[in-house]
Each structure stands twice: as structure tokens, then as C-alpha cells.
Short mmCIF file of C-alpha atoms and ligand atoms in Angstrom, two decimals:
data_model
loop_
_atom_site.label_atom_id
_atom_site.label_comp_id
_atom_site.label_asym_id
_atom_site.label_seq_id
_atom_site.Cartn_x
_atom_site.Cartn_y
_atom_site.Cartn_z
CA VAL A 1 72.79 88.21 109.62
CA GLY A 2 72.25 91.99 108.07
CA LEU A 3 75.15 95.24 108.36
CA PHE A 4 73.88 97.35 111.22
CA LYS A 5 72.70 93.48 113.54
CA ALA A 6 76.40 92.66 112.65
CA LEU A 7 77.63 95.54 113.77
CA LYS A 8 75.82 95.73 116.44
CA ALA A 9 76.45 91.76 117.66
CA VAL A 10 80.82 93.03 116.96
CA LYS A 11 80.59 96.16 119.78
CA GLU A 12 78.79 93.77 122.01
CA ILE A 13 80.71 91.22 121.95
CA LYS A 14 83.46 93.05 122.37
CA GLU A 15 82.22 95.08 125.94
CA VAL A 16 80.94 91.32 126.86
CA ALA A 17 84.77 90.82 126.45
CA ALA A 18 86.23 93.68 127.86
CA ALA A 19 84.32 93.12 130.98
CA GLY A 20 85.12 90.15 131.66
CA SER A 21 89.02 89.94 131.38
CA ALA A 22 88.12 93.31 133.70
CA ASP A 23 86.62 91.70 136.53
CA GLY A 24 88.19 88.32 135.80
CA GLN A 25 84.23 86.10 135.79
CA ALA A 26 85.24 85.66 132.37
CA ALA A 27 86.03 81.48 131.39
CA PRO A 28 90.02 81.95 130.96
CA GLY A 29 90.32 82.57 127.41
CA PHE A 30 86.71 83.13 126.60
CA GLY A 31 87.84 87.30 126.28
CA GLY A 32 90.65 86.53 124.53
CA VAL A 33 88.97 84.49 122.16
CA MET A 34 85.76 86.53 121.54
CA MET A 35 87.62 89.65 121.23
CA GLY A 36 89.20 87.47 118.25
CA PHE A 37 86.23 86.72 116.52
CA ALA A 38 85.51 90.27 116.52
CA ASN A 39 88.40 91.45 115.06
CA VAL A 40 88.64 89.12 113.06
CA MET A 41 84.46 90.89 111.89
CA ALA A 42 85.20 94.34 112.19
CA GLY A 43 88.70 93.04 109.37
CA LEU A 44 86.37 91.92 107.71
CA MET A 45 83.75 95.14 107.19
CA ALA A 46 86.04 97.97 107.74
CA PRO A 47 87.15 98.20 103.74
CA ILE A 48 84.06 98.62 102.53
CA MET A 49 82.28 100.20 105.49
CA LEU A 50 85.16 103.26 105.14
CA TRP A 51 84.52 103.23 101.36
CA MET A 52 81.03 103.46 102.16
CA LYS A 53 81.87 107.14 104.79
CA PRO A 54 79.21 109.55 104.11
CA GLU A 55 81.13 112.65 102.65
CA ARG A 56 83.91 111.10 100.10
CA GLY A 57 86.08 112.64 96.89
CA ARG A 58 86.50 116.43 97.43
CA PRO A 59 85.74 119.04 93.72
CA LEU A 60 88.68 118.70 91.03
CA PRO A 61 91.22 121.18 91.38
CA ALA A 62 89.93 125.04 91.29
CA THR A 63 85.51 124.03 90.53
CA GLU A 64 84.10 127.55 91.79
CA PRO A 65 82.42 127.08 95.01
CA ALA A 66 79.22 126.99 93.17
CA ALA A 67 79.67 124.17 91.52
CA ALA A 68 79.92 121.65 94.52
CA PRO A 69 76.93 121.49 96.74
CA VAL A 70 74.12 121.42 95.79
CA ALA A 71 72.06 124.56 94.73
CA ALA A 72 68.37 125.76 94.37
CA LYS A 73 66.06 123.95 91.56
CA ALA A 74 66.96 127.73 89.25
CA ALA A 75 70.75 126.73 89.65
CA LEU A 76 69.67 123.88 87.76
CA SER A 77 68.31 125.45 85.09
CA GLY A 78 70.89 127.83 84.50
CA GLY A 79 73.27 125.87 84.55
CA LEU A 80 72.19 123.45 81.81
CA SER A 81 71.64 126.19 79.18
CA ALA A 82 75.08 127.63 80.19
CA ILE A 83 76.63 124.03 79.26
CA VAL A 84 74.49 124.06 76.83
CA ALA A 85 75.00 127.16 74.93
CA ARG A 86 79.49 126.59 75.00
CA ASP A 87 78.53 121.98 73.82
CA SER A 88 75.71 122.06 71.58
CA ALA A 89 75.63 118.26 71.82
CA PHE A 90 75.76 118.19 75.46
CA ASP A 91 72.23 116.36 76.66
CA PRO A 92 70.56 116.46 80.41
CA ALA A 93 68.50 113.28 79.23
CA LEU A 94 71.83 110.83 78.13
CA LEU A 95 73.50 112.71 81.57
CA THR A 96 71.38 111.53 84.03
CA ALA A 97 70.93 107.92 81.52
CA PHE A 98 75.60 107.31 81.65
CA ALA A 99 73.99 108.71 86.57
CA ASP A 100 72.50 105.95 86.73
CA GLN A 101 75.02 102.96 84.74
CA VAL A 102 77.66 104.28 87.32
CA PHE A 103 76.06 104.10 89.44
CA ALA A 104 74.50 100.85 88.79
CA SER A 105 79.09 99.35 87.79
CA VAL A 106 79.61 101.15 91.10
CA VAL A 107 77.36 98.68 92.61
CA ALA A 108 78.46 96.28 90.78
CA VAL A 109 82.31 95.90 91.98
CA TRP A 110 80.90 93.76 94.92
CA SER A 111 79.37 91.40 93.48
CA ASP A 112 83.35 90.51 92.01
CA ASN A 113 85.46 92.67 93.45
CA ASP A 114 86.45 94.39 90.17
CA PRO A 115 86.39 97.93 90.25
CA GLY A 116 88.78 98.15 87.22
CA PRO A 117 85.25 98.98 84.52
CA VAL A 118 84.67 102.46 86.68
CA ARG A 119 88.06 103.56 86.64
CA GLY A 120 87.42 105.81 83.64
CA VAL A 121 84.55 107.04 85.79
CA LEU A 122 85.54 108.64 88.83
CA ALA A 123 87.97 110.81 90.34
CA ASP A 124 91.33 108.62 92.30
CA ALA A 125 90.08 110.44 94.82
CA LEU A 126 87.28 108.41 95.13
CA TRP A 127 89.21 105.03 92.73
CA GLU A 128 92.80 104.90 95.14
CA PRO A 129 89.69 103.96 98.38
CA LEU A 130 88.42 102.14 96.66
CA ALA A 131 90.02 99.71 94.11
CA ALA A 132 92.16 99.47 97.96
CA ALA A 133 88.05 98.09 99.30
CA ALA A 134 87.78 95.23 96.96
CA SER A 135 91.17 93.95 96.37
CA ALA A 136 91.05 93.87 100.95
CA ASN A 137 88.00 92.66 100.65
CA GLN A 138 88.70 89.80 98.21
CA SER A 139 91.96 89.01 99.50
CA MET A 140 89.63 88.12 102.90
CA ALA A 141 86.69 86.54 101.33
CA VAL A 142 89.51 83.90 100.95
CA GLY A 143 89.51 82.73 104.20
CA HIS A 144 86.53 84.25 105.01
CA GLY A 145 83.31 83.83 103.00
CA THR A 146 81.39 86.33 101.35
CA ASN A 147 80.46 88.14 104.29
CA SER A 148 76.98 90.52 105.49
CA ILE A 149 77.68 94.13 104.08
CA THR A 150 79.02 93.02 100.48
CA THR A 151 75.90 91.67 100.19
CA LEU A 152 73.88 94.23 100.41
CA ALA A 153 76.11 96.38 98.83
CA THR A 154 75.65 94.88 96.08
CA MET A 155 71.66 95.00 96.45
CA GLN A 156 72.08 99.01 96.03
CA GLN A 157 69.42 100.36 93.69
CA GLY A 158 70.04 103.68 92.82
CA ARG A 159 67.71 106.49 90.73
CA ALA A 160 69.64 109.24 89.31
CA SER A 161 68.10 112.55 88.37
CA LEU A 162 70.21 115.96 88.02
CA VAL A 163 69.77 119.12 91.01
CA SER A 164 72.03 121.33 90.51
CA ALA A 165 74.96 122.19 87.28
CA HIS A 166 77.31 124.72 86.59
CA ALA A 167 79.50 125.94 83.74
CA GLY A 168 82.85 127.02 85.65
CA GLU A 169 85.87 128.76 84.16
CA TRP A 170 87.10 124.70 83.91
CA TYR A 171 84.89 122.05 84.75
CA ASP A 172 81.03 121.05 83.76
CA SER A 173 80.05 120.42 86.50
CA VAL A 174 76.58 118.65 87.31
CA VAL A 175 74.93 117.34 91.43
CA VAL A 176 73.68 114.59 90.77
CA ALA A 177 71.04 112.94 93.11
CA PHE A 178 70.48 109.44 93.43
CA ASP A 179 67.35 107.94 95.19
CA VAL A 180 68.32 104.85 96.79
CA ARG A 181 67.90 101.58 98.32
CA LEU A 182 67.91 98.12 99.29
CA SER A 183 66.33 95.69 96.68
CA ASP A 184 63.41 92.81 98.21
CA GLN A 185 66.30 90.67 98.41
CA ALA A 186 67.48 92.84 101.47
CA PRO A 187 65.35 92.39 104.17
CA ALA A 188 62.46 94.68 105.18
CA MET A 189 64.26 97.40 107.89
CA MET A 190 67.17 96.72 105.79
CA ARG A 191 64.72 98.78 102.49
CA GLU A 192 64.69 102.70 104.50
CA PRO A 193 65.74 104.22 101.46
CA TRP A 194 68.32 107.45 101.25
CA THR A 195 69.70 110.90 98.70
CA GLU A 196 73.08 110.65 98.46
CA GLU A 197 74.68 113.26 95.81
CA TRP A 198 77.16 112.58 93.61
CA LEU A 199 79.18 115.38 91.75
CA PHE A 200 80.16 114.66 87.69
CA GLN A 201 82.10 117.48 86.09
CA ARG A 202 83.73 117.54 83.05
CA SER A 203 86.96 119.12 82.09
CA LEU A 204 86.06 122.39 79.41
CA VAL A 205 89.68 120.35 77.36
CA PRO A 206 89.41 116.63 77.55
CA GLY A 207 92.40 114.92 78.94
CA PRO A 208 94.32 111.47 77.35
CA ASP A 209 93.43 109.68 80.84
CA PRO A 210 90.36 110.20 83.06
CA MET A 211 91.88 112.39 84.58
CA SER A 212 95.55 113.96 83.81
CA LEU A 213 97.28 117.54 83.96
CA PRO A 214 97.98 120.30 81.04
CA ASP A 215 101.20 120.89 79.93
CA GLN A 216 101.44 123.89 81.35
CA CYS A 217 100.10 125.75 83.99
CA PRO A 218 97.60 128.05 82.91
CA THR A 219 97.52 130.80 84.99
CA CYS A 220 101.01 131.50 85.08
CA GLY A 221 102.85 129.09 82.27
CA ALA A 222 105.44 127.66 83.60
CA PRO A 223 105.41 123.89 83.18
CA THR A 224 103.53 121.40 84.80
CA ALA A 225 104.63 120.78 88.81
CA VAL A 226 102.41 120.56 91.64
CA ASP A 227 102.87 120.38 95.60
CA SER A 228 100.61 117.86 97.59
CA THR A 229 97.44 119.76 96.95
CA GLY A 230 97.84 120.05 93.36
CA ALA A 231 98.57 123.61 93.25
CA CYS A 232 101.15 124.69 91.05
CA THR A 233 104.66 125.61 92.43
CA ARG A 234 105.77 128.40 91.23
CA CYS A 235 102.59 130.95 91.20
CA ARG A 236 100.96 128.73 94.01
CA GLU A 237 96.83 128.57 92.04
CA PRO A 238 94.94 124.53 91.91
CA ILE A 239 95.75 123.70 88.11
CA PRO A 240 92.77 122.52 86.95
CA LEU A 241 92.79 118.21 85.66
CA ARG A 242 92.33 117.16 82.11
CA THR A 243 89.55 114.47 81.99
CA ALA A 244 88.75 112.86 80.30
CA GLY A 245 84.78 112.40 80.00
CA TRP A 246 82.66 113.47 82.71
CA LEU A 247 83.56 112.05 86.38
CA VAL A 248 82.25 111.34 89.79
CA SER A 249 84.66 113.27 91.93
CA ARG A 250 82.88 113.14 95.40
CA ILE A 251 79.53 111.49 96.59
CA VAL A 252 78.01 112.49 99.25
CA CYS A 253 75.52 110.09 101.15
CA HIS A 254 72.83 110.96 103.78
CA ASN A 255 71.70 107.69 105.34
CA PRO A 256 71.69 108.07 109.19
CA MET A 257 72.31 104.82 110.60
CA LEU A 258 76.05 104.31 107.43
CA GLU A 259 76.20 107.52 109.37
CA MET A 260 77.13 106.42 112.77
CA GLU A 261 77.39 102.77 111.46
CA TYR A 262 81.28 105.57 110.51
CA ASP A 263 81.08 106.87 112.83
CA GLN A 264 81.57 103.89 115.47
CA LEU A 265 84.70 102.10 113.21
CA VAL A 266 86.44 104.65 113.45
CA ALA A 267 85.67 104.87 117.33
CA GLN A 268 86.63 101.85 116.80
CA LEU A 269 89.94 101.90 115.39
CA ARG A 270 91.25 104.15 117.45
CA GLN A 271 91.51 102.01 120.04
CA ASN A 272 92.68 99.27 117.78
CA PRO A 273 96.19 100.36 116.43
CA GLU A 274 97.34 96.90 114.81
CA GLN A 275 93.77 97.12 112.54
CA LEU A 276 94.36 100.49 111.39
CA ALA A 277 97.84 99.90 110.56
CA ARG A 278 96.74 97.16 108.39
CA LEU A 279 94.03 98.80 106.92
CA PRO A 280 95.20 100.24 102.73
CA ALA A 281 97.06 103.85 103.06
CA PRO A 282 93.81 105.54 100.53
CA LEU A 283 91.79 103.41 103.49
CA ARG A 284 93.17 104.91 105.98
CA GLU A 285 92.58 108.37 103.08
CA LEU A 286 89.16 108.13 104.50
CA LEU A 287 89.80 108.56 108.25
CA PRO A 288 89.69 111.62 110.30
CA ARG A 289 93.35 113.60 110.01
CA ASP A 290 95.01 112.19 113.63
CA LEU A 291 94.41 108.28 112.17
CA GLN A 292 95.90 108.60 108.52
CA ALA A 293 99.73 110.09 110.55
CA PRO A 294 100.68 109.22 113.86
CA GLY A 295 101.50 111.94 116.35
CA ALA A 296 98.61 114.26 114.03
CA THR A 297 96.26 116.29 116.01
CA PRO A 298 92.91 115.49 116.34
CA GLN A 299 89.64 117.41 114.57
ZN1 ZN B 1 101.19 128.09 87.88
#
């Protein structure tokens, strides 16, 4: 059973179960059993579905707005030239090949639920939910075997092309578009291609770790202390991070089916507080704000 069919089946089972319990026509216990089955199915899929949220991550702190969106083609050659002007070793073809490797490595996480190999190339806002999803996937696979969405996730193939580049004050930023499709092993109806934009960024001053803070705020010079938004506690300006190399900080996925399934999952979690409560914190951060913290205002 493919992902989308499976999720539809879950929805229909829940509707049948709900209708059965409402009018009393279902055999005793039937509704409860089917609801239990539906919740197991949904529980298996929730972590990876959340990781596939259409928009994940965010540009690194102090990124200029011009660096993040997909810009016109003109922004590519100008941006690349500006990056080459301050780093003569920069080679767009090498970055494209690197992006292809990063994409394949992220896909490979779902083969063995080991996110370790991509720690160095993902910003924390992407790495933390990925690691949580892989861990949840691993522990659920013990009792239930591999689920269909994990199998489909391993079949993603992406081809990178650079679409825009920006030489910013703190970072080099390049938006890489991937043409994504599932391999020939996937059912034909699921091989419709889609595009994703991944924002690759690296700091001008390299740091020792994938992401680290400088010792001092570059704006006011105070010893680094940040609030929950990453802003300097003294001058309130965002403190730019240091990266060891290129990192993916944001992913935007243009797959109408995944967008629809994400919305359905959110609706389901909204009605299922127990399932919501079982989600690891980094995955809850991929939910609308009112589901992240009980009592918050709905978006
Ligand atoms: Zn400051």
C-alpha cells in the first residue's frame, strides 16, 4: 500500500469507526479496534510526515531577506560572481555536485534510520526534527516492520541546479532547486515529479562545528549571550552563526500531495491529544503554533 492510499485508508477507517460508534450500529468493539488500528498507522507515519512538512527550517540568524527567496535568474550569475570575488576557490559546479550528495545522504537516512552522516550539513532547525523522526521511525519499526512511507522516502531521487545566489554580510547563500521523483520501483501513479528549493549557506568566518556562535556579538562587542530568538541580549541584534562549511538551513517542497497530507495530519493530531503528546519536541515544532504549546492561540 502506497503512502497516499494508506493515509486515505486510515481516514476512511476512522470515519467508519466514528460513524459506527455514533449511531450504535457497529458490532461491539469494532469501532475501538479499527480506531486503534488507524492510530497505529497514523503513529507510524506521523514522524516522517512531519519531517516532510512543505516548509522546514529557516535562514540562519542575520541572513538578509534577499538571500532566502527564489530570485530571478539574474540573481544567480551576479550572486555567484560576488561569491567568487571574495573566494576564488568557489566553484558552482562543485557546489551543485555537493548538493546532489547532500540530497542523496538525507534520503539515505530512511534506509537505516541513521541521521549521523548528515549532521554536518544540516542546520539545527532541520537536523533536530530529522534526528527525532529517524529515532521514532527506528523504535516503531521494531514492532511493526518498515512502513510504506519510509519505503517511499528511500526512493526519492533529486537532481540539483543552482537558482539564485547572494553574497551577504555574514553568509554566502545559494538556493538550490531539486527536480525530485521517486525511482522506478515506486508505483507509477506516484512517480509524478516535483521541485524543492534548499537554501545552502556558509558563514564568511568558518567555525569549528556545523553551527556555533562567535565569542562576541559582532554588533555591540558584548560577550555572546542570546535570547530564545538568537538575538543578542544586550543590543537585540541577531547574532550570525559560524558554520564549518555549507549547511542546508531551509527546505521548501512543492509537492501538492505532501502539502495535502501534511494538512490532514495536522487536523488529525488536533483531534488526538494522546498521539500529539507522544511526539518528540523537535517534531512538535513542525506543527502550527497552537499545537506546539497547549493553550497557545491558534494560527
Ligand atoms: Zn550585541
